[in-house]
Short mmCIF file of C-alpha atoms in Angstrom, two decimals:
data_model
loop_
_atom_site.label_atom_id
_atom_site.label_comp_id
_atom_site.label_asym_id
_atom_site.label_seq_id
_atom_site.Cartn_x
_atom_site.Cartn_y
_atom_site.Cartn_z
CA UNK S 1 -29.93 -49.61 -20.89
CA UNK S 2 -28.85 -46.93 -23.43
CA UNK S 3 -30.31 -43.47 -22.68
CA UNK S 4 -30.22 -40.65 -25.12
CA UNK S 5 -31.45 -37.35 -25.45
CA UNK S 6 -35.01 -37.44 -26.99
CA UNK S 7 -36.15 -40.28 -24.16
CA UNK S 8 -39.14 -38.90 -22.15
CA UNK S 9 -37.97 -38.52 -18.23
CA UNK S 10 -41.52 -40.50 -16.98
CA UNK S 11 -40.60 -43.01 -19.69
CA UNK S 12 -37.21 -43.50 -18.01
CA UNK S 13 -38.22 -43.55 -14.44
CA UNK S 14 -41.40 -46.78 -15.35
CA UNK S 15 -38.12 -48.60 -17.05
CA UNK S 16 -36.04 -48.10 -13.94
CA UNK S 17 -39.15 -48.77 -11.87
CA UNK S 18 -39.85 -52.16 -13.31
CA UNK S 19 -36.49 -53.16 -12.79
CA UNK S 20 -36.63 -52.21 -9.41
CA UNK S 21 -39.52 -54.73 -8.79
CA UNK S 22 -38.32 -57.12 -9.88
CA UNK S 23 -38.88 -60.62 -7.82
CA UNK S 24 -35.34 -61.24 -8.27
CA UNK S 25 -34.07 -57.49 -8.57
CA UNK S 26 -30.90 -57.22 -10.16
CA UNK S 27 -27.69 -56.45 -8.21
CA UNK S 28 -26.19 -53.77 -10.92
CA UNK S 29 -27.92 -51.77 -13.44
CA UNK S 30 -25.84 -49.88 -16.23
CA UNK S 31 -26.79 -47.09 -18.15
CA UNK S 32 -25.17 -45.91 -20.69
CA UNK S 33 -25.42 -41.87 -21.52
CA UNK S 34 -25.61 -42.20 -25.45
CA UNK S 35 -23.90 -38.21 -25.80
CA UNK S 36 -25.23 -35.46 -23.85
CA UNK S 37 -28.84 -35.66 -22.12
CA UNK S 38 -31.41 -33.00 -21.14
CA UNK S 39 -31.32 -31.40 -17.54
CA UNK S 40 -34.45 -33.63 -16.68
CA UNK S 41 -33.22 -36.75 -17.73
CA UNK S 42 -29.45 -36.25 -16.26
CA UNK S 43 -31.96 -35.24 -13.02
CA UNK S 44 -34.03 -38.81 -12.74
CA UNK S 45 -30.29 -40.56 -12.94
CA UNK S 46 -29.03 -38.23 -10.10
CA UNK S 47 -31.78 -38.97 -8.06
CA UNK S 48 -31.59 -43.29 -8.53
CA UNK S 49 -28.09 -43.24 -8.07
CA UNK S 50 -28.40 -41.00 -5.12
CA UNK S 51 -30.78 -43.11 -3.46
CA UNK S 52 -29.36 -46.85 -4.52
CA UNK S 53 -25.85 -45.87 -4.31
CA UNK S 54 -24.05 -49.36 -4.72
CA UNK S 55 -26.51 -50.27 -7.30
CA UNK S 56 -26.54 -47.95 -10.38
CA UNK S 57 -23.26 -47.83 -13.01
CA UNK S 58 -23.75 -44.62 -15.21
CA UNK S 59 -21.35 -45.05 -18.24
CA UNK S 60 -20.73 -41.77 -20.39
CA UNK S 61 -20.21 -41.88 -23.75
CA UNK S 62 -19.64 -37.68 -24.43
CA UNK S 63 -20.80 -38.33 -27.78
CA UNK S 64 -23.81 -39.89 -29.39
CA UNK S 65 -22.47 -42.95 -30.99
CA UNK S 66 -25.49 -44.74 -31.59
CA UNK S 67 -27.77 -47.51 -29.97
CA UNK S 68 -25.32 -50.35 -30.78
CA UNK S 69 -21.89 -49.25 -29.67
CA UNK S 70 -23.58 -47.86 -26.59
CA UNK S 71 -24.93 -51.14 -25.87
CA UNK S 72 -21.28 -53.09 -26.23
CA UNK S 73 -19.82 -50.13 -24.22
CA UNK S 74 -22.47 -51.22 -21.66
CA UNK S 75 -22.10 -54.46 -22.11
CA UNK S 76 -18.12 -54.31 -21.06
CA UNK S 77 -18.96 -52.29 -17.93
CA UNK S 78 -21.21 -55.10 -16.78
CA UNK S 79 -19.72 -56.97 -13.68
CA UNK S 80 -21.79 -60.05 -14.39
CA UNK S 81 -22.08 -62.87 -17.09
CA UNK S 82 -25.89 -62.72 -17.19
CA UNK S 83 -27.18 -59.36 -18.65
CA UNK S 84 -30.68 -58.55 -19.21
CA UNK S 85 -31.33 -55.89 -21.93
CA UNK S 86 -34.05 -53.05 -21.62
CA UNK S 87 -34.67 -49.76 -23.54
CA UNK S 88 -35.68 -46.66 -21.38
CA UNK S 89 -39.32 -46.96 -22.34
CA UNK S 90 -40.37 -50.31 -21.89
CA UNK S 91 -41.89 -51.77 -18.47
CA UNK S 92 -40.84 -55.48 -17.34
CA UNK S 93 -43.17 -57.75 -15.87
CA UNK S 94 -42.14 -58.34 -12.16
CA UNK S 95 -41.29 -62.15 -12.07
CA UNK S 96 -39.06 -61.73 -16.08
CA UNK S 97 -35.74 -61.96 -14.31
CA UNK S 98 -36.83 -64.75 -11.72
CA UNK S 99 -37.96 -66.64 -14.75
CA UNK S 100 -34.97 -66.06 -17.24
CA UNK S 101 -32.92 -67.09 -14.51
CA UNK S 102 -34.04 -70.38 -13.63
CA UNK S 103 -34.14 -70.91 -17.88
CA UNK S 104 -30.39 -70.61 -17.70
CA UNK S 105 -30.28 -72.59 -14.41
CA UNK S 106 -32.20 -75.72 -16.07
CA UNK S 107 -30.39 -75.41 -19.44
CA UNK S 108 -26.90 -74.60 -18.98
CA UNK S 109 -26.44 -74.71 -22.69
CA UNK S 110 -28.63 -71.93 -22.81
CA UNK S 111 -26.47 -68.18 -24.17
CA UNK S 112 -30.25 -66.32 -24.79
CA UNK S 113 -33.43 -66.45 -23.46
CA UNK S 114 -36.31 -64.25 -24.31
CA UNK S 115 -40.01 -63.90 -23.66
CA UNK S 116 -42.82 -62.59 -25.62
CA UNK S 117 -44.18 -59.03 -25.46
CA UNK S 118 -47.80 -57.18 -25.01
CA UNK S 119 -47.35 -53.60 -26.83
CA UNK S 120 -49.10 -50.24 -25.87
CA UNK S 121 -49.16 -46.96 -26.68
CA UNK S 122 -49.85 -44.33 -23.53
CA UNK S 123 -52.03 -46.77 -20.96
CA UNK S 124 -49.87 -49.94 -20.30
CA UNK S 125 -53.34 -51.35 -19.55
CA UNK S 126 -54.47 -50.77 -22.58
CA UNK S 127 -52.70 -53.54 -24.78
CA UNK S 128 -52.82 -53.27 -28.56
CA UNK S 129 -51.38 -55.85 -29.63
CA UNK S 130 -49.03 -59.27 -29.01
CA UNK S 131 -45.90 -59.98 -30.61
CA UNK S 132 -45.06 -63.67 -30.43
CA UNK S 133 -41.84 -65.59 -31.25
CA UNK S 134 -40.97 -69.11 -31.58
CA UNK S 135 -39.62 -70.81 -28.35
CA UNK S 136 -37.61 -73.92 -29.19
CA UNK S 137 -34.21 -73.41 -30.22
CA UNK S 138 -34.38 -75.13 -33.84
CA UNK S 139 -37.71 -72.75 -34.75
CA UNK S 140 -35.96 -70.22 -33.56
CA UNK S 141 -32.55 -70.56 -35.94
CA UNK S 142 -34.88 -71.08 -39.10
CA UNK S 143 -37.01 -67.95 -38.21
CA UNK S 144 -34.04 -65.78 -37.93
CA UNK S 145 -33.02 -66.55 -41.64
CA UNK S 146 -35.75 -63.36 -42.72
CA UNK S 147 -37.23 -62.19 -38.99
CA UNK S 148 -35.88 -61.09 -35.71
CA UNK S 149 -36.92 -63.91 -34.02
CA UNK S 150 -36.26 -62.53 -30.39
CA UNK S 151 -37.93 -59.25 -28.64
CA UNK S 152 -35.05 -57.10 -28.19
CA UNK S 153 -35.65 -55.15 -24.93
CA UNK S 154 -36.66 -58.76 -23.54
CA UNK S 155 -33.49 -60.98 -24.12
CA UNK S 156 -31.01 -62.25 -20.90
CA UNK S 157 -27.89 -63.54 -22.75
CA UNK S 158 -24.46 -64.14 -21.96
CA UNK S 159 -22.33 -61.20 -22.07
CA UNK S 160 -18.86 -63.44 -22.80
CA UNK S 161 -20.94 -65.21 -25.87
CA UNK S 162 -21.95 -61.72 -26.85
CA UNK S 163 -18.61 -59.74 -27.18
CA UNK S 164 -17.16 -63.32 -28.51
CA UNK S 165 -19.41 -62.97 -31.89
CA UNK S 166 -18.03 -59.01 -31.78
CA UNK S 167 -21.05 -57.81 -30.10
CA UNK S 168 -23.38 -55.44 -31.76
CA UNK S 169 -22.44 -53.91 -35.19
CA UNK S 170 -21.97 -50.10 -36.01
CA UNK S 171 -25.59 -50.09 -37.61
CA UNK S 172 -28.01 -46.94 -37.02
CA UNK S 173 -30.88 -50.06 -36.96
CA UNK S 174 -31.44 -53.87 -36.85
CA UNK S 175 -28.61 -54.30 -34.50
CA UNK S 176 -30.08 -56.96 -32.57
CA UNK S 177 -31.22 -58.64 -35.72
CA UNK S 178 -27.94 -59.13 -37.52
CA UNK S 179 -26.09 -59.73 -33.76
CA UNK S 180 -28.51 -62.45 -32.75
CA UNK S 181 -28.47 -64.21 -36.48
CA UNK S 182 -24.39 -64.41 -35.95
CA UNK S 183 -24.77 -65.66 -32.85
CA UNK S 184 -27.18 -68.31 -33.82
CA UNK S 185 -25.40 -69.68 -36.81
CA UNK S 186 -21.84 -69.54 -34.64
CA UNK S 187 -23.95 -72.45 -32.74
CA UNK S 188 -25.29 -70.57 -29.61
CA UNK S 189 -28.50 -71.80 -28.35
CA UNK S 190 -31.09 -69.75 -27.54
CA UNK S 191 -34.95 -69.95 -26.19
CA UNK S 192 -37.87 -67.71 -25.69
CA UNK S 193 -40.23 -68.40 -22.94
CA UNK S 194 -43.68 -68.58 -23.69
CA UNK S 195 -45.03 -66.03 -21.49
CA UNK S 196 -45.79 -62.19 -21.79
CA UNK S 197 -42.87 -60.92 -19.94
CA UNK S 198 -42.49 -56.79 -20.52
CA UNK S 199 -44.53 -54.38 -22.21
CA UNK S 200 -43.53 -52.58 -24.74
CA UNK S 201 -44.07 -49.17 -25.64
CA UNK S 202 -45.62 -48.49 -29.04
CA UNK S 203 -46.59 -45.64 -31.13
CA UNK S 204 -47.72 -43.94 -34.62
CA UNK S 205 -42.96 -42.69 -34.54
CA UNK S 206 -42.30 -46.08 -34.43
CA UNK S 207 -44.90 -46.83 -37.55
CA UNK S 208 -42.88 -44.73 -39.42
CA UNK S 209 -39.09 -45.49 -38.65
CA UNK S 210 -39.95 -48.99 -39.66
CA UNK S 211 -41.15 -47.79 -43.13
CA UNK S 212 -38.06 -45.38 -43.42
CA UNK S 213 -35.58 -46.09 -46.72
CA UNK S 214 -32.56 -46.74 -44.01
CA UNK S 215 -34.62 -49.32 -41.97
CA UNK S 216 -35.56 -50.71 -45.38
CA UNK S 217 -32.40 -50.84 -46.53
CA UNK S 218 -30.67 -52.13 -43.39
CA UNK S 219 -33.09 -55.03 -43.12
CA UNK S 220 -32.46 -56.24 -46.52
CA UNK S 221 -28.84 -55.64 -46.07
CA UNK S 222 -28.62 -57.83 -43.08
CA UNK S 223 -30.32 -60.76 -44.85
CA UNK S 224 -27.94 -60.12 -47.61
CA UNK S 225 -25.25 -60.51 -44.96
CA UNK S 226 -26.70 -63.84 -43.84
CA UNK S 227 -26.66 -65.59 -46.82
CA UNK S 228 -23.11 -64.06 -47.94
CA UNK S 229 -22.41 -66.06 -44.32
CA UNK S 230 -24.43 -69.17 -45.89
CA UNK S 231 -26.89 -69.23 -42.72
CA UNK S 232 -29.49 -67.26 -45.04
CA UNK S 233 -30.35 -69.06 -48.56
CA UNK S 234 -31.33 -66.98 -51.56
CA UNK S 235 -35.02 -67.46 -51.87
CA UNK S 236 -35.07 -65.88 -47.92
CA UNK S 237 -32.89 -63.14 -49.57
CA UNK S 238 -35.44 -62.38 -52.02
CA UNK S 239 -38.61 -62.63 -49.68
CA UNK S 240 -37.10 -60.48 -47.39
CA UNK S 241 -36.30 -57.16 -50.09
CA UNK S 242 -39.94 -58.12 -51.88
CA UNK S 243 -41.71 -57.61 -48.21
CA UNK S 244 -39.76 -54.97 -47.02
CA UNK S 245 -39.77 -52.80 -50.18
CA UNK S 246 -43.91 -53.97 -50.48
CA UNK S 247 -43.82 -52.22 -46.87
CA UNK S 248 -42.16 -49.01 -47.60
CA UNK S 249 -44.11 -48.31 -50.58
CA UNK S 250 -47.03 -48.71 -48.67
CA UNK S 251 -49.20 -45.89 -46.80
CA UNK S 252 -48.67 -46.13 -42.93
CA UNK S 253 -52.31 -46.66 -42.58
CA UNK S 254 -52.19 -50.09 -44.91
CA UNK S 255 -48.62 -50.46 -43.23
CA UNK S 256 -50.01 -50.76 -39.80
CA UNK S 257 -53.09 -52.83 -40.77
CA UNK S 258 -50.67 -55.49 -42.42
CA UNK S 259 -48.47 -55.89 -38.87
CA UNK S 260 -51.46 -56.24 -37.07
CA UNK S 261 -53.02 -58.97 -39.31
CA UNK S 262 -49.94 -60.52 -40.31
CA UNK S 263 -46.95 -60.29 -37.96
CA UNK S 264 -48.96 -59.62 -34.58
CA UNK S 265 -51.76 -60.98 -32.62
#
């Protein structure tokens, strides 16, 4: 996980929760401290690793360096090879690492496996909506040529695979995107279960960071990447800057309807 300073301290204790719960519960959690923190927030991770001594690893970084390095600073203070990713706000199912586990355990080709997500906004009973991403390896390399074809928070990958493709870049978004896409066309295989396997917490911010100039522009600048790279062709190139350009000149409200109808169920 990578905690900064703007995460709600209820938020971060349902995330640390749900990991707790787990059916298989993991044997180390690291947290990375993305620059300074609130009082509350520096509170909750007293009390966790207070009360699981031998379990949490709370990495400092003294200055906010973004979600991307903090993740690859993470990532090298992990003990094991198998890492499952989370964000501070999410909530994971209880059986997701039992599952991703045995994927890796029946394909031991396998360097990323994640699972689909339900999204909600304040009740995680209340689900809005479903995002859903291919599931065999092969759909999943094409649909990463213009679309993030994994849910972030979700993935389990292999942290020597990882750093070996120069872990995440310096970007202030799309991280995962451009990482997993240079993964996938360095040969890594990858799989999502087909199962609902973490909620995700959504909202009217997140509506609006997505129709931002630098998301916009960091979108089409990793598909521009791609294809310099010759995994993405030119006519992806092009769909990519019409759709996300079509989407930041749009109203949120027409925005929003347009994910809903088109890119969730």
């Amino acid at each position: 996980m990578s905690l900064y300073i703007k995460e709600k301290p209820e938020f971060l204790k349902q995330s640390i929760d749900s990991m707790l719960n787990q059916t298989v519960m993991p044997d180390e959690i690291v947290i990375v401290k993305d620059g300074p923190l609130t009082d509350k927030l520096n509170q909750v991770l007293e009390d966790y690793n207070r009360n699981y001594p031998e379990l949490f690893n709370i990495v400092v970084s003294e200055k906010n360096i973004g979600l991307g390095l903090a993740l690859n600073l993470g990532l090298y203070n992990c003990k094991n090879e198998l890492v499952a990713r989370m964000d501070t706000d999410d909530i994971s199912i209880a059986e997701r690492c039992e599952k991703q586990l045995n994927a890796f355990e029946e394909n031991k080709e396998l360097v990323i496996v994640g699972t689909m997500i339900d999204e909600f906004y304040n009740d995680p009973t209340e689900i809005k909506s479903s995002r859903i991403v291919p599931t065999a390896h092969h759909e999943i390399y094409e649909f990463a040529k213009r679309r993030s074809p994994f849910n972030h928070p979700t993935v389990m990958y292999k942290k020597s695979k990882v750093l070996e493709c120069g872990g995440y870049s310096d970007l202030k978004r799309n991280q995962d995107v451009d990482l997993f896409g240079r993964m996938l066309f360095n040969g890594f295989k990858a799989s999502n279960l087909n199962e609902v396997l973490l909620k995700f917490r959504s909202n009217d911010a997140l509506s609006k960071r997505r129709r931002s100039w630098e998301n916009t522009k960091s979108y089409i600048g990793t598909i521009h990447k791609f294809r310099k790279m010759g995994y993405s062709n030119f006519s992806d190139y092009v769909v990519v800057a019409i759709a996300q350009l079509a989407m930041f000149v749009c109203p949120i409200t027409i925005q929003t309807w347009l994910y809903k109808q088109y890119l969730r169920s």
